[in-house]
Amino acid sequence: MNGKGPRIGVLVCSCWSRSDAGIDAEAIVAEVLGWDHVVHAEATDDMCGMGNATLAGDLVRRHSLDRLVLAACACCPEDQRCAACNDERAALREAVKAATELPWAHHAFVNLRDHHRLTDDGITAVAMATARMALTPDQVPPRGAREPVREALVVGAGALGRAAAVELGERGIPTHLVDKVAPAGTGSEAPKNITLHVPARVMRMDGGGGDFRITLAGLGEEVELRVGVVLIAPGLAEEDASTGVGWGLPHSSLPEPPKKVQGTFLASEDGRASAGAAAAYLGRVARGTQAVATVDDEACIGCLKCVRVCPYSAILRRPDPEFHVTIDPLLCAGCGGCASACLNWAAEQTGYTTRELEAAIVAGVGRTGALLIVCNWSAYRAMDQAAREGMLPRGLAILRVPCMARVSPHLIQLALATGADPLIMAGCSERGCHFRGRRNMLREHLGHMDDGLARSGDLKRVFVVSLGPSDKDVLATRVEEAMEERRYAREERGPLATPAREAAWTRGWPG
Ligand code: SF4
Ligand code: SF4
């Protein structure tokens, strides 16, 4: 073992897509084996094959690992809708957890497809994941007494709704299927794990992701339900005025448009994929792997900045004098805004703690100089497409965050002090923001930092771009331009002043 502390294992996928892309998995393994805390590394064929869960379990036991970095494709962020990806990743994680008998199997997915033909950049991605993982807390933070309700409600019993309900039922999740009329094909006998409520309407929907309280009204008495997730299936046909069924939200069985809260899903194209995403969401909440925020009572001074920035009212003032705020994990959507607003490092976010992100930035920038921070949504999709088509330049460290809201002034200054040149930050457009416009926090942070950055000349290293999910060309062009502009500036004016790496790498670094 190299060094003390965490014992990290690294598995690098070497399936055909790796070798076809010119990525040398064995070269990555050879490099990784010399790093601190990396106890074991090996290349494995077809990472998504379930045999790798057994392999991972064997490795964990044989080498007494307590963290695993799984370097493989991740074609879309975990929270998005691709059922296949969610299934494989969630299943592999669960299998690894079972095989290792660890209370918590640490993991990170590195999208090697973002480093097409670039083994070096693959090594950078693994370096960032490994540095981050070394600082991952040993245990998931406690989630309080509330556990998600493992039942689902599907609103709309048309083709989409039925497909979603069947998928959920087959996954063992008791599902309530509701519609105000009974479309053809629903039949009288409901499939396994499905309870039909037809005709019925949703009269009230309270609570939040993991624990919704639903009131249905039908022909008889009102029915009260508790479910963990809600899928809205609006239907495939034009709305029929006589029945009120068809396209257009809200679904005619809902009293008002559903609020965009965690735990609600729109089955707009593929009912089964939406059901997969909903099931994965329930699983993540149950495992505590949802990227929720937490508050360290010792560090909190009660300034309430976090309360003001939270777009989901998930942070509550506590009535007792000793503790200032508490976060409802079932309301928290995981934007990271509170973690970037808190100047005391009291508010943090599972999987995206300040220390983990600091470590990834230092590891990535130290290898490449250029850093691209992307949000987990539109910008990630645009980046993924651009990378797979070989449109991104070499030598780019890529860091994913849940939202631009998570990019705090401290992280920006750390990246610049570590030598990031350029520092490119790409998030969703305002309309596309998944967190009620919280991506604007980055603009606010930069607004406060503008003068200081302009005085030091560092502002010229900072580039911000807003993207839609299909904006791969925009992103590739902006990255190319930024890297070219900074290359020219360095040639003209000489290299940057020596980056204050050591000074920056402390918790007390001025932010
Ligand atoms: S911003 Fe930080 S210090 Fe202020 S109340 Fe929230 S958690 Fe506590
Ligand atoms: S991460 Fe976002 S949604 Fe969750 S508590 Fe913090 S500000 Fe609210």
Coordinates of C-alpha atoms and ligand atoms in Angstrom, one line a residue:
M1 CA 0.0 0.0 0.0
N2 CA 1.2 3.5 -0.8
G3 CA 0.7 5.9 2.2
K4 CA -1.7 5.7 5.1
G5 CA -5.4 6.3 5.2
P6 CA -8.0 5.2 2.7
R7 CA -7.4 2.0 0.7
I8 CA -8.5 2.6 -2.8
G9 CA -9.0 0.1 -5.6
V10 CA -9.3 1.1 -9.2
L11 CA -11.0 -1.0 -11.9
V12 CA -10.6 0.3 -15.5
C13 CA -12.9 -1.0 -18.1
S14 CA -11.1 -2.3 -21.2
C15 CA -14.1 -3.3 -23.4
W16 CA -14.1 -2.8 -27.1
S17 CA -15.2 0.9 -26.8
R18 CA -12.0 1.7 -24.8
S19 CA -9.6 0.0 -27.2
D20 CA -11.6 1.2 -30.3
A21 CA -11.2 4.8 -28.9
G22 CA -7.5 4.2 -28.5
I23 CA -7.6 4.3 -24.8
D24 CA -4.9 2.1 -23.3
A25 CA -6.5 0.7 -20.1
E26 CA -3.3 -1.1 -19.1
A27 CA -1.4 2.2 -19.4
I28 CA -3.9 3.8 -17.1
V29 CA -3.5 0.9 -14.6
A30 CA 0.3 1.2 -14.7
E31 CA 0.2 4.9 -13.9
V32 CA -2.4 4.6 -11.2
L33 CA -0.6 1.9 -9.3
G34 CA 2.0 4.4 -8.1
W35 CA -0.4 6.8 -6.5
D36 CA -1.0 7.4 -2.8
H37 CA -3.7 5.3 -1.3
V38 CA -4.1 3.2 -4.4
V39 CA -3.7 -0.4 -3.1
H40 CA -4.8 -2.2 -6.2
A41 CA -5.7 -1.5 -9.8
E42 CA -6.5 -3.7 -12.8
A43 CA -8.2 -3.6 -16.2
T44 CA -11.3 -5.6 -16.6
D45 CA -13.3 -6.4 -19.6
D46 CA -16.9 -5.2 -20.0
M47 CA -17.3 -3.3 -16.7
C48 CA -21.1 -3.4 -17.0
G49 CA -21.1 -7.2 -16.8
M50 CA -22.4 -8.3 -13.5
G51 CA -19.5 -10.6 -13.0
N52 CA -17.5 -7.5 -12.2
A53 CA -19.5 -7.1 -9.0
T54 CA -18.1 -10.5 -7.8
L55 CA -14.7 -9.4 -9.0
A56 CA -15.0 -6.1 -7.1
G57 CA -16.2 -8.0 -4.0
D58 CA -13.1 -10.4 -4.2
L59 CA -10.8 -7.4 -4.6
V60 CA -12.3 -5.6 -1.7
R61 CA -11.8 -8.6 0.6
R62 CA -8.4 -9.6 -0.7
H63 CA -6.9 -6.1 -0.5
S64 CA -9.0 -4.8 2.4
L65 CA -10.2 -1.9 0.2
D66 CA -12.6 0.7 1.6
R67 CA -13.1 2.7 -1.6
L68 CA -13.5 1.8 -5.3
V69 CA -13.0 3.9 -8.4
L70 CA -14.8 2.3 -11.3
A71 CA -13.5 3.8 -14.5
A72 CA -16.0 3.2 -17.2
C73 CA -18.5 4.8 -19.5
A74 CA -21.1 7.0 -18.0
C75 CA -23.1 8.1 -21.0
C76 CA -25.4 10.4 -19.0
P77 CA -25.6 11.7 -15.5
E78 CA -27.1 9.4 -13.0
D79 CA -30.1 11.5 -12.3
Q80 CA -31.2 11.6 -15.9
R81 CA -33.6 9.4 -17.6
C82 CA -31.7 6.6 -19.4
A83 CA -33.1 3.5 -17.7
A84 CA -30.4 1.2 -19.0
C85 CA -27.6 3.2 -17.5
N86 CA -29.4 3.7 -14.2
D87 CA -30.1 0.0 -14.1
E88 CA -26.6 -1.1 -14.8
R89 CA -25.0 1.4 -12.5
A90 CA -27.5 1.0 -9.7
A91 CA -27.4 -2.8 -10.0
L92 CA -23.6 -2.9 -10.1
R93 CA -23.3 -0.6 -7.1
E94 CA -25.8 -2.7 -5.1
A95 CA -24.1 -5.9 -6.2
V96 CA -20.7 -4.5 -5.2
K97 CA -22.2 -3.5 -1.8
A98 CA -23.6 -7.0 -1.3
A99 CA -20.5 -8.7 -2.5
T100 CA -18.2 -6.6 -0.3
E101 CA -20.5 -6.6 2.8
L102 CA -19.3 -3.1 3.3
P103 CA -21.9 -0.8 4.9
W104 CA -21.1 1.6 2.1
A105 CA -19.3 0.8 -1.2
H106 CA -17.6 3.9 -2.4
H107 CA -17.5 4.4 -6.1
A108 CA -16.9 6.9 -8.8
F109 CA -17.6 6.6 -12.5
V110 CA -15.2 8.1 -14.9
N111 CA -16.5 8.7 -18.3
L112 CA -13.6 7.5 -20.4
R113 CA -15.6 8.2 -23.5
D114 CA -15.0 11.8 -22.8
H115 CA -11.4 11.3 -23.5
H116 CA -11.6 9.8 -27.0
R117 CA -8.2 8.6 -28.1
L118 CA -6.7 10.3 -25.1
T119 CA -5.2 7.9 -22.6
D120 CA -3.5 10.9 -20.9
D121 CA -6.8 12.6 -20.3
G122 CA -8.2 9.3 -19.1
I123 CA -5.4 9.2 -16.5
T124 CA -6.4 12.8 -15.5
A125 CA -10.0 11.7 -15.1
V126 CA -9.0 8.8 -12.9
A127 CA -6.6 11.0 -11.0
M128 CA -9.4 13.5 -10.2
A129 CA -11.8 10.7 -9.1
T130 CA -9.1 9.1 -7.0
A131 CA -8.1 12.3 -5.3
R132 CA -11.7 13.0 -4.6
M133 CA -12.4 9.5 -3.3
A134 CA -9.5 9.7 -0.9
L135 CA -11.5 12.4 0.9
T136 CA -14.9 10.9 0.7
P137 CA -16.3 10.5 4.2
D138 CA -16.2 6.9 5.5
Q139 CA -19.9 6.8 6.0
V140 CA -22.9 8.4 4.3
P141 CA -24.1 11.2 6.6
P142 CA -27.1 10.2 8.6
R143 CA -30.3 10.9 6.9
G144 CA -32.6 11.4 9.8
A145 CA -35.6 9.3 10.7
R146 CA -37.5 9.6 7.4
E147 CA -37.2 6.8 5.0
P148 CA -38.7 7.0 1.5
V149 CA -42.1 5.3 0.9
R150 CA -41.5 2.5 -1.5
E151 CA -44.6 3.0 -3.5
A152 CA -45.4 4.9 -6.7
L153 CA -48.2 6.9 -8.2
V154 CA -48.7 7.0 -12.0
V155 CA -51.1 9.7 -13.1
G156 CA -52.5 8.8 -16.5
A157 CA -53.5 5.2 -17.5
G158 CA -52.8 5.7 -21.3
A159 CA -50.1 3.7 -23.1
L160 CA -47.2 5.6 -21.4
G161 CA -48.7 5.5 -18.0
R162 CA -49.5 1.8 -18.2
A163 CA -45.9 1.0 -19.5
A164 CA -44.5 3.0 -16.6
A165 CA -46.7 1.3 -14.1
V166 CA -46.0 -2.2 -15.4
E167 CA -42.2 -1.5 -15.2
L168 CA -42.5 -0.2 -11.6
G169 CA -44.7 -3.2 -10.7
E170 CA -42.2 -5.6 -12.2
R171 CA -39.5 -4.0 -10.1
G172 CA -41.4 -4.8 -7.0
I173 CA -42.7 -1.3 -6.3
P174 CA -46.4 -1.2 -5.4
T175 CA -47.9 1.3 -7.9
H176 CA -51.1 3.2 -8.0
L177 CA -52.4 3.9 -11.5
V178 CA -55.0 6.7 -11.6
D179 CA -57.0 8.2 -14.4
K180 CA -60.3 10.0 -14.6
V181 CA -61.5 7.7 -17.4
A182 CA -60.6 4.1 -18.2
P183 CA -58.8 4.1 -21.5
A184 CA -59.2 1.0 -23.7
G185 CA -56.8 -1.7 -22.7
T186 CA -56.7 -1.2 -19.0
G187 CA -58.9 -4.2 -18.5
S188 CA -60.5 -5.2 -15.2
E189 CA -57.6 -7.2 -13.8
A190 CA -54.6 -5.1 -12.8
P191 CA -51.1 -6.6 -13.4
K192 CA -48.8 -7.6 -10.5
N193 CA -48.2 -4.9 -7.9
I194 CA -50.6 -2.4 -9.6
T195 CA -53.7 -0.9 -8.0
L196 CA -56.0 0.7 -10.5
H197 CA -58.0 3.8 -9.4
V198 CA -60.3 4.5 -12.4
P199 CA -62.2 6.7 -12.5
A200 CA -60.5 8.9 -10.0
R201 CA -58.8 12.3 -9.8
V202 CA -55.9 13.6 -7.7
M203 CA -57.4 16.2 -5.4
R204 CA -54.4 17.0 -3.3
M205 CA -50.6 16.3 -3.4
D206 CA -48.6 17.3 -0.4
G207 CA -45.1 16.4 0.9
G208 CA -42.1 15.9 -1.2
G209 CA -39.8 13.4 -3.0
G210 CA -39.7 10.1 -1.1
D211 CA -42.9 10.9 0.9
F212 CA -45.9 12.4 -1.1
R213 CA -49.3 12.3 0.5
I214 CA -52.0 12.0 -2.1
T215 CA -55.8 12.4 -1.9
L216 CA -57.8 10.7 -4.6
A217 CA -61.4 11.3 -5.3
G218 CA -63.4 8.8 -7.4
L219 CA -66.9 7.4 -7.5
G220 CA -66.9 6.5 -3.8
E221 CA -65.1 7.9 -0.8
E222 CA -61.8 9.8 -0.9
V223 CA -58.7 7.6 -0.9
E224 CA -55.5 8.7 0.9
L225 CA -52.2 7.4 -0.4
R226 CA -48.5 7.7 0.6
V227 CA -46.0 7.2 -2.2
G228 CA -42.3 8.0 -2.7
V229 CA -42.5 9.0 -6.4
V230 CA -45.1 10.4 -8.8
L231 CA -45.0 9.9 -12.6
I232 CA -47.1 12.1 -14.8
A233 CA -48.1 10.4 -18.1
P234 CA -50.0 13.0 -20.1
G235 CA -51.0 10.8 -23.0
L236 CA -50.2 10.5 -26.6
A237 CA -53.3 11.9 -28.3
E238 CA -54.5 15.4 -28.8
E239 CA -56.7 16.4 -25.9
D240 CA -60.2 15.2 -26.4
A241 CA -62.5 17.9 -25.1
S242 CA -65.2 15.5 -24.1
T243 CA -63.0 13.4 -21.9
G244 CA -60.2 15.8 -21.1
V245 CA -57.6 13.2 -21.9
G246 CA -54.5 13.9 -24.1
W247 CA -51.5 16.1 -24.5
G248 CA -50.9 19.1 -22.4
L249 CA -50.0 19.4 -18.8
P250 CA -51.3 19.1 -16.2
H251 CA -52.9 15.7 -16.8
S252 CA -56.6 16.0 -16.7
S253 CA -56.6 13.9 -13.5
L254 CA -54.5 16.5 -11.6
P255 CA -56.0 19.6 -10.0
E256 CA -53.0 21.9 -11.0
P257 CA -49.6 21.6 -12.7
P258 CA -47.3 19.5 -10.6
K259 CA -44.6 21.5 -8.9
K260 CA -41.1 20.7 -10.1
V261 CA -40.0 18.8 -7.0
Q262 CA -37.7 15.9 -6.5
G263 CA -39.5 12.7 -6.9
T264 CA -41.8 13.8 -9.7
F265 CA -41.1 12.5 -13.2
L266 CA -42.7 13.3 -16.6
A267 CA -43.2 10.2 -18.8
S268 CA -43.1 12.2 -22.0
E269 CA -41.4 9.8 -24.4
D270 CA -40.7 6.5 -22.9
G271 CA -42.7 5.3 -19.9
R272 CA -40.3 2.5 -19.0
A273 CA -37.3 4.8 -19.0
S274 CA -39.1 7.2 -16.7
A275 CA -40.1 4.3 -14.5
G276 CA -36.4 3.3 -14.4
A277 CA -35.4 6.8 -13.4
A278 CA -38.1 6.9 -10.7
A279 CA -37.0 3.5 -9.3
A280 CA -33.4 4.6 -9.3
Y281 CA -34.4 7.7 -7.4
L282 CA -36.1 5.7 -4.7
G283 CA -33.1 3.5 -4.5
R284 CA -30.7 6.5 -4.1
V285 CA -32.9 8.1 -1.4
A286 CA -33.0 4.8 0.4
R287 CA -29.2 4.3 0.2
G288 CA -28.5 7.9 1.1
T289 CA -26.7 8.4 -2.2
Q290 CA -28.9 11.2 -3.3
A291 CA -26.7 14.3 -3.5
V292 CA -28.4 16.0 -0.6
A293 CA -27.0 18.7 1.6
T294 CA -26.1 18.3 5.3
V295 CA -25.2 20.8 8.0
D296 CA -22.5 20.4 10.5
D297 CA -24.0 21.7 13.8
E298 CA -20.6 22.5 15.3
A299 CA -19.6 24.7 12.4
C300 CA -22.9 26.4 11.8
I301 CA -23.1 30.0 13.1
G302 CA -26.7 30.5 12.2
C303 CA -26.2 33.2 9.6
L304 CA -29.1 31.7 7.6
K305 CA -27.5 32.4 4.2
C306 CA -28.3 28.9 3.2
V307 CA -32.0 29.3 4.1
R308 CA -32.2 32.3 1.8
V309 CA -30.6 30.6 -1.2
C310 CA -32.4 27.3 -1.1
P311 CA -35.0 27.2 -3.9
Y312 CA -36.9 24.3 -2.4
S313 CA -37.4 25.6 1.2
A314 CA -35.5 22.5 2.3
I315 CA -33.5 24.3 5.0
L316 CA -35.4 25.0 8.2
R317 CA -34.6 27.1 11.2
R318 CA -34.5 25.0 14.3
P319 CA -36.5 26.2 17.3
D320 CA -33.9 25.1 19.8
P321 CA -31.1 27.6 20.6
E322 CA -28.2 25.2 20.2
F323 CA -28.7 24.2 16.6
H324 CA -29.4 26.8 14.0
V325 CA -30.7 25.0 10.8
T326 CA -31.6 21.6 9.7
I327 CA -32.1 20.2 6.1
D328 CA -35.0 18.0 5.1
P329 CA -33.3 15.4 2.9
L330 CA -36.5 14.6 1.2
L331 CA -37.0 18.2 0.1
C332 CA -33.4 18.9 -0.8
A333 CA -33.0 18.6 -4.6
G334 CA -29.2 18.7 -4.4
C335 CA -28.3 21.9 -6.2
G336 CA -25.4 22.7 -3.9
G337 CA -26.4 26.3 -3.5
C338 CA -26.3 26.2 0.3
A339 CA -22.8 24.6 0.2
S340 CA -21.5 27.4 -2.0
A341 CA -23.2 30.1 0.1
C342 CA -22.0 28.9 3.5
L343 CA -18.8 30.7 4.4
N344 CA -18.2 28.4 7.3
W345 CA -18.1 25.1 5.5
A346 CA -21.0 24.0 7.7
A347 CA -23.4 23.2 4.8
E348 CA -22.0 20.5 2.6
Q349 CA -23.3 18.2 -0.1
T350 CA -23.0 14.4 -0.2
G351 CA -20.6 13.5 -3.0
Y352 CA -19.7 17.1 -3.7
T353 CA -18.1 18.3 -0.4
T354 CA -15.7 21.2 -0.6
R355 CA -12.8 19.0 0.3
E356 CA -13.7 16.4 -2.5
L357 CA -14.0 19.2 -5.1
E358 CA -10.8 20.9 -4.0
A359 CA -9.0 17.6 -4.3
A360 CA -10.3 17.0 -7.8
I361 CA -9.5 20.5 -8.9
V362 CA -5.9 20.3 -7.6
A363 CA -5.4 16.9 -9.2
G364 CA -6.9 17.9 -12.6
V365 CA -5.4 21.3 -12.9
G366 CA -2.0 20.0 -11.8
R367 CA -2.0 17.6 -14.8
T368 CA -3.5 19.7 -17.5
G369 CA -3.6 23.4 -16.6
A370 CA -7.0 23.8 -18.3
L371 CA -10.2 23.1 -16.3
L372 CA -13.7 22.7 -17.6
I373 CA -16.4 22.6 -14.9
V374 CA -19.8 21.4 -16.2
C375 CA -23.1 21.1 -14.6
N376 CA -24.6 17.6 -14.4
W377 CA -27.4 18.4 -16.9
S378 CA -27.4 20.2 -20.2
A379 CA -23.8 21.2 -20.1
Y380 CA -22.8 17.6 -19.3
R381 CA -24.8 16.3 -22.2
A382 CA -23.3 18.8 -24.6
M383 CA -19.8 18.0 -23.3
D384 CA -20.4 14.2 -23.6
Q385 CA -21.5 14.5 -27.2
A386 CA -18.7 16.8 -28.1
A387 CA -16.1 14.5 -26.4
R388 CA -17.4 11.4 -28.0
E389 CA -17.2 13.0 -31.4
G390 CA -13.6 14.0 -30.7
M391 CA -14.5 17.7 -30.8
L392 CA -12.8 18.7 -27.5
P393 CA -9.1 19.6 -27.4
R394 CA -6.6 17.5 -25.5
G395 CA -5.3 18.4 -22.1
L396 CA -8.6 19.3 -20.5
A397 CA -9.5 18.4 -16.9
I398 CA -13.3 18.0 -16.6
L399 CA -15.1 18.3 -13.3
R400 CA -18.8 17.6 -12.9
V401 CA -20.9 19.5 -10.4
P402 CA -24.7 19.2 -9.8
C403 CA -25.3 22.8 -10.8
M404 CA -23.4 26.0 -11.3
A405 CA -24.8 26.9 -7.9
R406 CA -22.3 24.6 -6.4
V407 CA -19.3 26.5 -7.8
S408 CA -18.4 28.7 -4.8
P409 CA -16.1 31.7 -4.9
H410 CA -13.7 29.6 -2.9
L411 CA -13.6 26.9 -5.6
I412 CA -13.1 29.5 -8.3
Q413 CA -10.2 31.1 -6.5
L414 CA -8.7 27.8 -5.7
A415 CA -8.8 26.8 -9.3
L416 CA -7.2 30.0 -10.4
A417 CA -4.6 29.9 -7.6
T418 CA -3.8 26.3 -8.6
G419 CA -3.1 27.6 -12.2
A420 CA -6.3 26.9 -14.1
D421 CA -5.8 28.7 -17.4
P422 CA -8.4 28.8 -18.8
L423 CA -11.1 28.1 -16.2
I424 CA -14.2 27.4 -18.2
M425 CA -17.6 27.0 -16.5
A426 CA -20.5 25.6 -18.5
G427 CA -24.0 25.4 -17.1
C428 CA -27.6 25.2 -18.4
S429 CA -29.3 28.2 -19.9
E430 CA -31.7 30.0 -17.6
R431 CA -34.7 28.2 -18.9
G432 CA -33.0 24.9 -18.8
C433 CA -31.9 25.1 -15.2
H434 CA -32.9 22.1 -13.3
F435 CA -32.9 23.8 -9.9
R436 CA -35.3 26.7 -10.3
G437 CA -32.7 29.1 -11.7
R438 CA -30.1 28.5 -9.0
R439 CA -27.5 28.4 -11.8
N440 CA -27.6 32.2 -11.5
M441 CA -25.7 31.9 -8.3
L442 CA -22.5 31.6 -10.3
R443 CA -23.2 35.0 -11.9
E444 CA -23.8 36.5 -8.5
H445 CA -20.6 35.0 -7.1
L446 CA -18.6 36.3 -10.1
G447 CA -20.3 39.7 -9.8
H448 CA -18.9 40.0 -6.2
M449 CA -15.5 38.8 -7.4
D450 CA -15.2 40.9 -10.6
D451 CA -13.2 43.8 -9.2
G452 CA -10.7 41.6 -7.4
L453 CA -10.3 39.3 -10.4
A454 CA -10.0 42.2 -12.8
R455 CA -7.3 43.9 -10.6
S456 CA -5.2 40.7 -10.5
G457 CA -5.7 40.0 -14.2
D458 CA -7.3 36.6 -13.4
L459 CA -10.6 37.6 -14.9
K460 CA -9.1 37.0 -18.3
R461 CA -8.7 33.3 -17.4
V462 CA -12.4 32.9 -16.6
F463 CA -14.9 31.9 -19.2
V464 CA -18.6 31.2 -18.6
V465 CA -20.9 29.6 -21.1
S466 CA -24.6 28.6 -21.0
L467 CA -25.7 25.6 -23.0
G468 CA -28.6 23.5 -24.1
P469 CA -28.2 19.8 -24.2
S470 CA -27.5 19.7 -27.9
D471 CA -25.0 22.6 -27.9
K472 CA -22.0 20.4 -28.5
D473 CA -20.7 22.7 -31.2
V474 CA -21.1 25.8 -29.1
L475 CA -19.2 24.2 -26.3
A476 CA -16.4 22.8 -28.5
T477 CA -16.0 26.2 -30.1
R478 CA -15.9 28.1 -26.8
V479 CA -13.4 25.7 -25.3
E480 CA -11.2 25.8 -28.3
E481 CA -11.3 29.6 -28.4
A482 CA -10.7 29.9 -24.7
M483 CA -7.7 27.6 -24.8
E484 CA -6.3 29.4 -27.9
E485 CA -6.8 32.8 -26.4
R486 CA -5.0 31.8 -23.2
R487 CA -2.2 30.1 -25.1
Y488 CA -1.6 33.3 -27.1
A489 CA -1.8 35.4 -23.9
R490 CA 0.8 33.2 -22.2
E491 CA 3.1 33.3 -25.2
E492 CA 2.7 37.1 -25.4
R493 CA 3.0 37.9 -21.8
G494 CA 4.9 35.0 -20.4
P495 CA 3.7 32.3 -18.0
L496 CA 1.5 33.0 -15.0
A497 CA 3.0 34.0 -11.8
T498 CA 3.9 30.8 -9.9
P499 CA 0.6 29.4 -8.8
A500 CA 0.2 29.4 -5.0
R501 CA -0.5 25.7 -4.9
E502 CA 0.6 25.1 -1.3
A503 CA -1.1 28.2 0.0
A504 CA -4.3 27.4 -1.8
W505 CA -4.4 23.9 -0.4
T506 CA -5.6 24.8 3.0
R507 CA -9.0 25.2 4.5
G508 CA -8.1 28.8 5.6
W509 CA -7.3 30.0 2.2
P510 CA -9.0 33.4 1.7
G511 CA -12.2 32.9 -0.3
Ligands
SF4_1 S1 -25.0 29.3 5.7 FE1 -23.7 27.8 6.9 S2 -23.3 28.9 8.9 FE2 -25.1 30.0 7.9 S3 -26.9 29.0 8.8 FE3 -26.4 27.9 6.8 S4 -25.2 26.2 7.5 FE4 -25.2 27.6 9.2
SF4_2 S1 -28.5 21.6 -1.9 FE1 -29.9 23.1 -2.8 S2 -32.0 22.2 -2.5 FE2 -30.6 21.1 -1.1 S3 -30.7 22.2 0.8 FE3 -29.0 23.1 -0.3 S4 -29.8 24.9 -1.4 FE4 -31.6 23.6 -0.8

